[in-house]
Amino acid sequence: MTDGAPTNDGQQFDRLPETPADREVEGRASREEVLDWWDERFGIERVVFEEYSFWEKGAGKIWIFNGEATDPSEVEAVGMTFLRTRQEHWKPTGRAVSRFGSRATKNVIELDPEQASRFAAGEDQELPEWDGDWGYLIATHEVAGESVPIGVGLYLYDELRSVVPKGSRADLPVVE
Amino acid sequence: MNPLDRYEPLVDDVDAFRAACDRPLPSVVRTNGIAATPARVREAFDDEGVAYEPVDWRDGLFRLPDGNPGGNWPYVHGWTHGQEEVSVLPTLALDPRPGERVWDACAAPGSKTTQIADAMDDEGTVVANDNNLGRLSALRHNAERLGITNAIVTNQDARNFSTKSLAFDEFDRALVDAPCSCEGTCRKNPDVLDEWTLDHVRAVAGIQKGVLARAVQATRPGGVVVYSTCTFAPEENEAVLDHVLANEDCELVEFDLPLDTDPGVTEWDGEAYDESVTRAKRIYPHRNDTGGFFCAKLRVGGNKNTGVGA
């Protein structure tokens, strides 16, 4: 290591700095920015994440953790993957949306039973009736009378693309 | 030779035991309390037309007579997890609480880790370790699918597990759900009986002793260690407990399980074990129509005033 600025080591977990002013590793998101992003994008209030710590491992992959950690650099995982940063548009993980997405108040797209099944199967679909923002949305559907997040969709040009990872796609019945 | 032959002297009703071992097991799912309640799972199954039968001894367990536990919305939403009935028992014996530090020494693929996190309300720290890197991906997949945020995943040999990368060096509770010869799973996978060898039993017993000893050492005085296997072999069960009782500061304690169980055996194949191994529980397939299992609860010695409800 030279005496240049510290860089991101993709092999180990490092805690996010509190604020941009605390940032030592170039390009690393701060906790403040992460909380602001969820609030601005989905209306999920900062208080929801008050008890959690945030970590970066890999290029821009942010993890959310609810336990005790000091230097977990040697471990395989802390908590769950949460957010992908270091790209023009930050992208929430499907897991984060599944866990916390029911708190969202905006950029949530409610799918009907058939659309929900197609979404879970990884299909893209035309949805010109959406008149909200483009970009990453939380796709939900109704289960037993309540709205439940399914995963992350990318809305562009009247189309909702399912970005459900291949390993999590499922062929599910249409439940009217 | 069918390895089940050797356990006939241990069971009271050989015909019922052998008949139960020949019957397949139904698919069973456990409700993930982090994401849903048993009532909500029932409601979703009803709406979706998924056939289910609640397991009477434990709220939130459902038998799915049509199989395919992953082919429904509750599964996709992380509300349920496929887990055999007896596999639910060690976490009940461990009884982890929110805020505690818990070690799952042989964690992959994570059914018990995720159940532990659920019992902790996802608060505190569960350290899920496995020595097999390939199996860790299944563990991580399950933990994420079920929305667990309080787990750390490590890849070490549990026999000399280091707490160096953790924020603490002692656990409140530890689960050793040990790798074993698995005859108890024959109702799901009859191949285990064809592949069974006594050499494997002896080899794996050595590993089990090492892991259980390390779990006792890594747990604070008054803390709890649960030892479980899915084998009937006393070499892997009572003999392992006997070894650890003789070499580590711990004792076996009485505990309750919500199923009909038989006590641990004190004699096998010319060996005699510590009398207290009778506090361990043997779960035979014919008693409750489940898989086979073994479960023991230990209290770590030292300052007895700091117990955690053993």
Short mmCIF file of C-alpha atoms in Angstrom, two decimals:
data_model
loop_
_atom_site.label_atom_id
_atom_site.label_comp_id
_atom_site.label_asym_id
_atom_site.label_seq_id
_atom_site.Cartn_x
_atom_site.Cartn_y
_atom_site.Cartn_z
CA MET A 1 0.00 0.00 0.00
CA THR A 2 1.35 3.43 -0.92
CA ASP A 3 0.54 6.52 1.10
CA GLY A 4 -2.27 7.48 -1.28
CA ALA A 5 -5.91 7.68 -0.22
CA PRO A 6 -7.50 4.44 1.03
CA THR A 7 -9.44 2.54 -1.63
CA ASN A 8 -12.29 0.10 -1.50
CA ASP A 9 -11.15 -3.49 -0.90
CA GLY A 10 -13.83 -5.62 -2.54
CA GLN A 11 -12.94 -8.63 -0.38
CA GLN A 12 -13.71 -7.21 3.05
CA PHE A 13 -16.51 -5.50 4.91
CA ASP A 14 -16.00 -1.87 5.86
CA ARG A 15 -18.48 0.25 7.74
CA LEU A 16 -19.99 3.17 5.90
CA PRO A 17 -18.90 6.61 7.16
CA GLU A 18 -21.61 8.56 8.98
CA THR A 19 -21.63 11.53 6.62
CA PRO A 20 -19.95 12.55 3.37
CA ALA A 21 -17.56 14.69 5.48
CA ASP A 22 -16.36 11.52 7.26
CA ARG A 23 -15.64 9.74 4.01
CA GLU A 24 -12.09 8.36 3.63
CA VAL A 25 -12.59 5.86 0.83
CA GLU A 26 -13.39 7.53 -2.46
CA GLY A 27 -16.79 6.72 -3.90
CA ARG A 28 -18.10 5.05 -0.75
CA ALA A 29 -21.66 5.98 0.16
CA SER A 30 -22.22 7.41 3.62
CA ARG A 31 -24.89 6.30 6.05
CA GLU A 32 -26.60 9.69 5.68
CA GLU A 33 -26.75 9.37 1.92
CA VAL A 34 -28.16 5.84 2.15
CA LEU A 35 -30.89 6.94 4.57
CA ASP A 36 -31.67 9.99 2.45
CA TRP A 37 -31.93 7.86 -0.66
CA TRP A 38 -34.53 5.46 0.78
CA ASP A 39 -36.49 8.39 2.12
CA GLU A 40 -36.40 10.36 -1.13
CA ARG A 41 -36.93 7.44 -3.49
CA PHE A 42 -39.50 5.39 -1.58
CA GLY A 43 -40.60 7.53 1.35
CA ILE A 44 -39.19 5.00 3.83
CA GLU A 45 -38.40 7.11 6.86
CA ARG A 46 -34.92 7.25 8.34
CA VAL A 47 -36.19 6.02 11.70
CA VAL A 48 -36.92 2.60 10.16
CA PHE A 49 -33.18 2.00 9.84
CA GLU A 50 -32.09 3.65 13.08
CA GLU A 51 -30.88 0.44 14.75
CA TYR A 52 -29.02 -0.93 11.73
CA SER A 53 -25.42 -0.53 10.63
CA PHE A 54 -24.35 -0.39 6.99
CA TRP A 55 -21.31 -2.01 5.39
CA GLU A 56 -19.70 -2.11 1.97
CA LYS A 57 -18.16 -5.25 0.49
CA GLY A 58 -17.59 -5.59 -3.20
CA ALA A 59 -17.86 -2.66 -5.56
CA GLY A 60 -20.72 -0.62 -4.20
CA LYS A 61 -22.62 -3.49 -2.60
CA ILE A 62 -24.12 -2.23 0.67
CA TRP A 63 -25.18 -4.62 3.45
CA ILE A 64 -27.56 -3.91 6.32
CA PHE A 65 -26.85 -5.47 9.70
CA ASN A 66 -28.71 -5.57 12.99
CA GLY A 67 -26.10 -7.26 15.19
CA GLU A 68 -22.81 -6.50 16.90
CA ALA A 69 -19.73 -6.04 14.76
CA THR A 70 -16.41 -4.31 15.12
CA ASP A 71 -14.10 -5.61 12.42
CA PRO A 72 -15.92 -8.29 10.45
CA SER A 73 -13.38 -8.11 7.64
CA GLU A 74 -12.80 -11.86 7.60
CA VAL A 75 -16.40 -13.04 7.50
CA GLU A 76 -18.47 -14.18 4.53
CA ALA A 77 -21.55 -12.06 5.16
CA VAL A 78 -23.02 -9.58 7.64
CA GLY A 79 -26.78 -9.21 7.63
CA MET A 80 -28.32 -8.98 4.19
CA THR A 81 -27.53 -7.26 0.91
CA PHE A 82 -29.39 -4.00 0.76
CA LEU A 83 -28.39 -1.58 -1.96
CA ARG A 84 -26.10 -1.28 -4.97
CA THR A 85 -24.22 2.02 -5.13
CA ARG A 86 -21.25 3.25 -7.21
CA GLN A 87 -23.45 3.48 -10.30
CA GLU A 88 -25.51 6.30 -11.76
CA HIS A 89 -28.80 5.05 -10.34
CA TRP A 90 -28.64 3.28 -7.00
CA LYS A 91 -30.56 0.01 -7.01
CA PRO A 92 -32.22 -1.59 -4.00
CA THR A 93 -31.92 -5.37 -3.66
CA GLY A 94 -35.03 -7.48 -3.98
CA ARG A 95 -34.35 -8.77 -0.46
CA ALA A 96 -34.29 -5.27 0.98
CA VAL A 97 -37.52 -4.45 -0.80
CA SER A 98 -39.10 -7.67 0.44
CA ARG A 99 -38.06 -6.90 4.01
CA PHE A 100 -38.62 -3.13 4.18
CA GLY A 101 -40.70 -2.27 1.12
CA SER A 102 -44.04 -2.40 2.88
CA ARG A 103 -43.02 0.90 4.56
CA ALA A 104 -42.71 2.64 1.18
CA THR A 105 -45.12 5.47 0.38
CA LYS A 106 -44.01 6.30 -3.17
CA ASN A 107 -42.64 4.70 -6.31
CA VAL A 108 -44.66 1.61 -5.47
CA ILE A 109 -46.48 -0.07 -8.35
CA GLU A 110 -49.39 -2.33 -7.47
CA LEU A 111 -49.76 -5.27 -9.86
CA ASP A 112 -52.89 -7.26 -10.55
CA PRO A 113 -52.77 -11.05 -10.05
CA GLU A 114 -51.71 -11.87 -13.59
CA GLN A 115 -49.13 -9.09 -13.71
CA ALA A 116 -47.75 -10.24 -10.35
CA SER A 117 -47.22 -13.79 -11.59
CA ARG A 118 -45.51 -12.55 -14.75
CA PHE A 119 -43.31 -10.26 -12.66
CA ALA A 120 -42.25 -13.09 -10.34
CA ALA A 121 -41.38 -15.18 -13.38
CA GLY A 122 -38.98 -12.47 -14.55
CA GLU A 123 -41.06 -11.18 -17.48
CA ASP A 124 -41.03 -7.59 -18.72
CA GLN A 125 -44.47 -6.10 -19.36
CA GLU A 126 -46.05 -3.02 -20.95
CA LEU A 127 -47.64 -0.85 -18.26
CA PRO A 128 -48.33 2.53 -19.91
CA GLU A 129 -50.84 3.48 -17.21
CA TRP A 130 -48.03 4.17 -14.69
CA ASP A 131 -47.65 7.95 -14.51
CA GLY A 132 -45.06 8.15 -11.73
CA ASP A 133 -41.27 8.33 -11.87
CA TRP A 134 -39.15 6.23 -14.14
CA GLY A 135 -36.40 4.13 -12.60
CA TYR A 136 -36.44 1.51 -9.87
CA LEU A 137 -39.86 0.81 -8.39
CA ILE A 138 -41.16 -1.51 -5.71
CA ALA A 139 -43.62 -3.94 -7.28
CA THR A 140 -46.36 -5.15 -4.95
CA HIS A 141 -49.49 -7.25 -5.13
CA GLU A 142 -52.32 -8.11 -2.79
CA VAL A 143 -52.10 -11.25 -0.67
CA ALA A 144 -54.90 -12.09 1.73
CA GLY A 145 -56.16 -8.52 1.72
CA GLU A 146 -52.85 -6.69 2.16
CA SER A 147 -50.29 -5.25 -0.23
CA VAL A 148 -47.01 -7.19 -0.19
CA PRO A 149 -43.75 -6.29 -1.98
CA ILE A 150 -42.65 -8.80 -4.61
CA GLY A 151 -39.39 -7.27 -5.74
CA VAL A 152 -37.66 -4.56 -7.70
CA GLY A 153 -38.83 -3.41 -11.10
CA LEU A 154 -37.17 -1.01 -13.52
CA TYR A 155 -39.71 1.26 -15.21
CA LEU A 156 -38.66 2.79 -18.55
CA TYR A 157 -40.60 3.82 -21.68
CA ASP A 158 -44.03 2.45 -20.61
CA GLU A 159 -42.48 -0.88 -19.67
CA LEU A 160 -41.92 -2.51 -16.27
CA ARG A 161 -38.88 -4.75 -16.39
CA SER A 162 -38.66 -7.42 -13.72
CA VAL A 163 -35.17 -7.45 -12.23
CA VAL A 164 -35.91 -10.42 -10.01
CA PRO A 165 -32.63 -12.43 -10.06
CA LYS A 166 -32.76 -15.68 -12.03
CA GLY A 167 -32.31 -17.79 -8.90
CA SER A 168 -35.33 -16.18 -7.26
CA ARG A 169 -37.76 -16.34 -10.16
CA ALA A 170 -40.78 -18.52 -9.68
CA ASP A 171 -43.65 -19.88 -11.68
CA LEU A 172 -46.61 -19.00 -9.47
CA PRO A 173 -50.35 -19.36 -9.81
CA VAL A 174 -52.51 -16.35 -10.67
CA VAL A 175 -54.54 -15.78 -7.50
CA GLU A 176 -57.67 -13.76 -8.23
CA MET B 1 -26.65 -54.88 5.99
CA ASN B 2 -29.34 -52.33 6.73
CA PRO B 3 -27.93 -50.11 9.50
CA LEU B 4 -31.38 -49.86 11.06
CA ASP B 5 -30.97 -53.53 12.13
CA ARG B 6 -28.42 -52.51 14.74
CA TYR B 7 -30.88 -50.23 16.55
CA GLU B 8 -33.58 -52.85 17.03
CA PRO B 9 -32.35 -53.62 20.59
CA LEU B 10 -32.95 -49.95 21.46
CA VAL B 11 -36.56 -49.61 20.36
CA ASP B 12 -39.63 -51.00 22.08
CA ASP B 13 -41.68 -51.83 18.99
CA VAL B 14 -39.40 -53.02 16.22
CA ASP B 15 -42.18 -53.58 13.69
CA ALA B 16 -43.62 -50.10 14.14
CA PHE B 17 -40.11 -48.59 13.98
CA ARG B 18 -39.25 -50.40 10.74
CA ALA B 19 -42.64 -49.66 9.19
CA ALA B 20 -42.34 -45.95 10.00
CA CYS B 21 -38.83 -45.83 8.51
CA ASP B 22 -40.23 -47.23 5.26
CA ARG B 23 -42.92 -44.56 4.91
CA PRO B 24 -42.06 -41.30 3.13
CA LEU B 25 -42.41 -38.03 5.01
CA PRO B 26 -44.73 -35.21 3.95
CA SER B 27 -43.34 -31.81 2.99
CA VAL B 28 -43.44 -29.49 5.97
CA VAL B 29 -42.96 -25.73 6.12
CA ARG B 30 -42.26 -23.49 9.09
CA THR B 31 -43.68 -19.97 9.33
CA ASN B 32 -40.98 -17.29 9.38
CA GLY B 33 -42.16 -14.97 12.14
CA ILE B 34 -39.90 -12.17 10.89
CA ALA B 35 -42.16 -11.85 7.83
CA ALA B 36 -45.58 -13.29 8.71
CA THR B 37 -47.81 -14.86 11.32
CA PRO B 38 -49.16 -18.43 11.12
CA ALA B 39 -52.66 -16.95 10.63
CA ARG B 40 -51.50 -14.91 7.64
CA VAL B 41 -49.82 -17.95 6.08
CA ARG B 42 -53.07 -19.93 6.51
CA GLU B 43 -55.05 -17.11 4.93
CA ALA B 44 -52.69 -16.93 1.95
CA PHE B 45 -52.75 -20.72 1.51
CA ASP B 46 -56.56 -20.60 1.61
CA ASP B 47 -56.71 -17.84 -1.00
CA GLU B 48 -54.20 -19.60 -3.20
CA GLY B 49 -55.80 -23.03 -2.92
CA VAL B 50 -52.69 -24.61 -1.37
CA ALA B 51 -53.66 -27.74 0.58
CA TYR B 52 -52.17 -27.78 4.09
CA GLU B 53 -52.59 -29.41 7.44
CA PRO B 54 -51.41 -27.61 10.60
CA VAL B 55 -48.98 -29.66 12.73
CA ASP B 56 -50.74 -30.02 16.05
CA TRP B 57 -47.69 -29.80 18.34
CA ARG B 58 -46.36 -26.51 17.01
CA ASP B 59 -48.19 -23.42 15.78
CA GLY B 60 -46.87 -22.23 12.43
CA LEU B 61 -45.81 -25.65 11.08
CA PHE B 62 -47.81 -26.91 8.12
CA ARG B 63 -47.73 -30.24 6.30
CA LEU B 64 -48.27 -29.79 2.55
CA PRO B 65 -49.79 -33.02 1.23
CA ASP B 66 -49.33 -31.95 -2.40
CA GLY B 67 -45.62 -31.31 -1.90
CA ASN B 68 -43.86 -28.43 -3.71
CA PRO B 69 -43.26 -26.20 -0.65
CA GLY B 70 -41.58 -23.57 -2.87
CA GLY B 71 -44.34 -23.18 -5.48
CA ASN B 72 -46.54 -20.64 -3.75
CA TRP B 73 -46.57 -16.95 -2.88
CA PRO B 74 -45.97 -17.31 0.88
CA TYR B 75 -42.68 -19.06 0.07
CA VAL B 76 -41.65 -16.41 -2.46
CA HIS B 77 -42.34 -13.69 0.10
CA GLY B 78 -40.16 -15.43 2.70
CA TRP B 79 -43.13 -16.21 4.94
CA THR B 80 -42.39 -19.95 4.96
CA HIS B 81 -39.36 -22.21 4.89
CA GLY B 82 -39.29 -25.92 4.11
CA GLN B 83 -38.11 -27.70 7.24
CA GLU B 84 -38.82 -31.16 8.54
CA GLU B 85 -40.70 -31.36 11.85
CA VAL B 86 -37.88 -32.84 13.94
CA SER B 87 -35.46 -30.27 12.57
CA VAL B 88 -37.44 -27.62 14.42
CA LEU B 89 -36.61 -29.21 17.80
CA PRO B 90 -32.98 -28.12 18.47
CA THR B 91 -33.87 -24.42 18.29
CA LEU B 92 -36.76 -25.01 20.70
CA ALA B 93 -34.28 -26.65 23.10
CA LEU B 94 -31.77 -23.84 22.56
CA ASP B 95 -34.45 -21.23 23.33
CA PRO B 96 -32.51 -18.19 22.07
CA ARG B 97 -33.77 -14.74 23.13
CA PRO B 98 -33.70 -11.31 21.44
CA GLY B 99 -30.42 -9.50 21.97
CA GLU B 100 -28.31 -12.58 22.71
CA ARG B 101 -25.12 -13.82 21.06
CA VAL B 102 -25.69 -17.21 19.52
CA TRP B 103 -23.37 -19.51 17.60
CA ASP B 104 -24.67 -21.99 15.04
CA ALA B 105 -21.52 -24.07 14.60
CA CYS B 106 -22.60 -26.26 11.65
CA ALA B 107 -25.13 -23.95 10.08
CA ALA B 108 -25.54 -24.70 6.36
CA PRO B 109 -27.99 -24.76 4.71
CA GLY B 110 -29.51 -22.56 7.39
CA SER B 111 -32.91 -23.92 8.43
CA LYS B 112 -31.94 -23.75 12.09
CA THR B 113 -29.98 -20.51 11.76
CA THR B 114 -33.03 -18.79 10.32
CA GLN B 115 -35.25 -20.30 13.01
CA ILE B 116 -32.82 -19.03 15.66
CA ALA B 117 -32.89 -15.52 14.15
CA ASP B 118 -36.68 -15.66 14.13
CA ALA B 119 -36.77 -16.69 17.81
CA MET B 120 -34.47 -13.72 18.53
CA ASP B 121 -36.88 -11.36 16.69
CA ASP B 122 -33.89 -10.64 14.43
CA GLU B 123 -32.25 -8.79 17.36
CA GLY B 124 -28.85 -9.70 18.79
CA THR B 125 -26.25 -11.59 16.80
CA VAL B 126 -26.35 -15.08 15.39
CA VAL B 127 -23.05 -16.31 14.01
CA ALA B 128 -23.73 -18.91 11.34
CA ASN B 129 -20.64 -20.97 10.62
CA ASP B 130 -19.98 -23.82 8.25
CA ASN B 131 -16.73 -25.35 7.08
CA ASN B 132 -18.12 -26.03 3.62
CA LEU B 133 -17.91 -22.94 1.45
CA GLY B 134 -20.19 -24.43 -1.20
CA ARG B 135 -22.98 -25.01 1.29
CA LEU B 136 -22.65 -21.44 2.60
CA SER B 137 -24.27 -20.08 -0.54
CA ALA B 138 -27.44 -22.01 0.30
CA LEU B 139 -27.27 -20.67 3.84
CA ARG B 140 -26.90 -17.10 2.62
CA HIS B 141 -29.69 -17.53 0.10
CA ASN B 142 -32.05 -18.80 2.80
CA ALA B 143 -31.10 -16.10 5.30
CA GLU B 144 -31.71 -13.38 2.71
CA ARG B 145 -34.92 -14.91 1.44
CA LEU B 146 -36.29 -14.93 4.99
CA GLY B 147 -35.23 -11.31 5.56
CA ILE B 148 -32.73 -11.96 8.36
CA THR B 149 -30.48 -9.03 9.22
CA ASN B 150 -28.79 -10.16 12.45
CA ALA B 151 -26.64 -13.00 11.11
CA ILE B 152 -22.90 -13.05 10.48
CA VAL B 153 -21.78 -15.86 8.20
CA THR B 154 -18.34 -17.40 8.77
CA ASN B 155 -16.42 -20.17 7.00
CA GLN B 156 -14.23 -21.93 9.56
CA ASP B 157 -13.55 -25.40 10.90
CA ALA B 158 -15.82 -25.28 13.95
CA ARG B 159 -13.37 -27.47 15.94
CA ASN B 160 -10.97 -24.54 16.26
CA PHE B 161 -13.37 -21.68 15.63
CA SER B 162 -11.84 -18.27 16.23
CA THR B 163 -13.93 -15.35 17.51
CA LYS B 164 -11.27 -12.88 16.32
CA SER B 165 -13.48 -11.30 13.65
CA LEU B 166 -16.45 -10.89 16.01
CA ALA B 167 -17.30 -8.06 18.40
CA PHE B 168 -17.24 -10.51 21.34
CA ASP B 169 -15.42 -13.66 22.37
CA GLU B 170 -18.13 -15.61 24.20
CA PHE B 171 -21.60 -16.75 23.24
CA ASP B 172 -24.74 -16.97 25.36
CA ARG B 173 -25.86 -20.06 23.47
CA ALA B 174 -24.48 -22.42 20.89
CA LEU B 175 -26.07 -25.01 18.64
CA VAL B 176 -24.07 -27.98 17.40
CA ASP B 177 -26.31 -29.60 14.81
CA ALA B 178 -23.53 -31.93 13.88
CA PRO B 179 -22.70 -33.55 10.56
CA CYS B 180 -23.68 -37.19 11.07
CA SER B 181 -24.47 -40.49 9.39
CA CYS B 182 -28.08 -39.35 8.97
CA GLU B 183 -30.02 -42.62 9.20
CA GLY B 184 -32.80 -40.54 10.75
CA THR B 185 -33.40 -38.91 7.38
CA CYS B 186 -34.05 -42.23 5.61
CA ARG B 187 -37.73 -41.38 5.16
CA LYS B 188 -36.71 -38.46 2.97
CA ASN B 189 -33.65 -40.04 1.41
CA PRO B 190 -33.44 -43.87 1.53
CA ASP B 191 -29.98 -43.68 -0.10
CA VAL B 192 -28.44 -42.82 3.27
CA LEU B 193 -28.97 -46.43 4.34
CA ASP B 194 -27.13 -47.81 1.30
CA GLU B 195 -24.22 -45.44 1.76
CA TRP B 196 -23.90 -46.00 5.53
CA THR B 197 -20.61 -47.44 6.88
CA LEU B 198 -19.29 -47.97 10.38
CA ASP B 199 -16.02 -46.33 9.32
CA HIS B 200 -17.93 -43.17 8.52
CA VAL B 201 -19.65 -43.30 11.90
CA ARG B 202 -16.28 -43.52 13.65
CA ALA B 203 -14.76 -40.73 11.58
CA VAL B 204 -17.65 -38.35 12.04
CA ALA B 205 -17.84 -39.06 15.80
CA GLY B 206 -14.34 -37.65 16.16
CA ILE B 207 -15.38 -34.46 14.41
CA GLN B 208 -18.54 -34.22 16.52
CA LYS B 209 -16.50 -34.43 19.74
CA GLY B 210 -14.21 -31.66 18.53
CA VAL B 211 -17.04 -29.34 17.54
CA LEU B 212 -19.07 -29.89 20.71
CA ALA B 213 -15.98 -29.33 22.89
CA ARG B 214 -15.28 -26.05 21.09
CA ALA B 215 -18.91 -24.98 21.51
CA VAL B 216 -18.70 -25.52 25.27
CA GLN B 217 -15.42 -23.56 25.40
CA ALA B 218 -16.87 -20.69 23.35
CA THR B 219 -20.00 -20.35 25.51
CA ARG B 220 -19.97 -18.28 28.66
CA PRO B 221 -20.40 -19.80 32.13
CA GLY B 222 -24.08 -20.54 32.68
CA GLY B 223 -24.76 -20.49 28.96
CA VAL B 224 -26.49 -23.18 26.96
CA VAL B 225 -25.20 -25.58 24.31
CA VAL B 226 -27.55 -27.82 22.35
CA TYR B 227 -26.22 -30.90 20.59
CA SER B 228 -28.33 -32.54 17.90
CA THR B 229 -27.98 -35.10 15.14
CA CYS B 230 -30.25 -36.98 12.78
CA THR B 231 -28.69 -40.36 13.54
CA PHE B 232 -29.64 -43.16 15.91
CA ALA B 233 -25.98 -44.22 16.36
CA PRO B 234 -24.94 -44.03 20.03
CA GLU B 235 -21.34 -43.63 18.83
CA GLU B 236 -22.40 -40.22 17.44
CA ASN B 237 -24.82 -39.31 20.20
CA GLU B 238 -24.39 -40.49 23.80
CA ALA B 239 -20.69 -41.34 23.27
CA VAL B 240 -20.01 -37.80 22.06
CA LEU B 241 -21.81 -36.36 25.09
CA ASP B 242 -19.91 -38.73 27.40
CA HIS B 243 -16.61 -37.57 25.93
CA VAL B 244 -17.43 -33.88 26.34
CA LEU B 245 -18.79 -34.34 29.87
CA ALA B 246 -15.47 -35.94 30.80
CA ASN B 247 -13.30 -33.30 29.17
CA GLU B 248 -15.11 -29.94 29.40
CA ASP B 249 -16.80 -27.98 32.18
CA CYS B 250 -20.45 -28.68 31.45
CA GLU B 251 -23.42 -30.78 32.47
CA LEU B 252 -26.47 -32.24 30.78
CA VAL B 253 -29.75 -30.69 31.86
CA GLU B 254 -33.36 -31.83 31.72
CA PHE B 255 -35.52 -30.11 29.12
CA ASP B 256 -38.90 -30.51 27.49
CA LEU B 257 -39.77 -31.17 23.88
CA PRO B 258 -43.32 -31.18 22.55
CA LEU B 259 -43.02 -34.72 21.13
CA ASP B 260 -42.86 -38.24 22.54
CA THR B 261 -39.20 -39.05 23.12
CA ASP B 262 -37.05 -41.81 24.57
CA PRO B 263 -34.13 -41.17 26.95
CA GLY B 264 -30.50 -41.44 25.86
CA VAL B 265 -28.92 -44.87 26.32
CA THR B 266 -26.15 -45.55 28.86
CA GLU B 267 -24.76 -48.71 27.28
CA TRP B 268 -23.90 -49.63 23.74
CA ASP B 269 -21.60 -52.14 22.10
CA GLY B 270 -19.72 -52.90 25.32
CA GLU B 271 -19.29 -49.23 26.27
CA ALA B 272 -20.93 -47.54 29.27
CA TYR B 273 -21.71 -43.84 29.28
CA ASP B 274 -22.23 -41.24 32.00
CA GLU B 275 -25.61 -41.81 33.63
CA SER B 276 -26.71 -38.25 32.85
CA VAL B 277 -26.92 -39.00 29.11
CA THR B 278 -30.42 -40.29 29.89
CA ARG B 279 -31.37 -36.59 29.93
CA ALA B 280 -30.77 -36.51 26.17
CA LYS B 281 -33.74 -37.30 23.96
CA ARG B 282 -34.05 -39.86 21.20
CA ILE B 283 -36.81 -39.25 18.69
CA TYR B 284 -37.86 -42.40 16.85
CA PRO B 285 -39.91 -42.22 13.64
CA HIS B 286 -42.74 -44.44 14.92
CA ARG B 287 -43.42 -42.37 18.04
CA ASN B 288 -44.70 -39.19 16.34
CA ASP B 289 -44.56 -40.14 12.64
CA THR B 290 -41.51 -37.92 12.03
CA GLY B 291 -37.91 -38.38 10.99
CA GLY B 292 -35.38 -39.74 13.47
CA PHE B 293 -33.47 -37.37 15.71
CA PHE B 294 -31.31 -36.91 18.78
CA CYS B 295 -31.15 -33.80 20.95
CA ALA B 296 -29.33 -32.91 24.17
CA LYS B 297 -29.10 -29.71 26.18
CA LEU B 298 -25.97 -28.78 28.11
CA ARG B 299 -25.28 -26.06 30.61
CA VAL B 300 -21.79 -24.65 30.62
CA GLY B 301 -20.07 -24.68 34.01
CA GLY B 302 -18.44 -21.84 35.91
CA ASN B 303 -20.51 -19.16 37.62
CA LYS B 304 -23.95 -20.74 37.94
CA ASN B 305 -25.60 -17.46 38.89
CA THR B 306 -25.45 -16.15 35.34
CA GLY B 307 -27.62 -18.80 33.78
CA VAL B 308 -29.79 -18.05 30.78
CA GLY B 309 -32.84 -20.09 31.60
CA ALA B 310 -31.38 -23.55 31.10
#
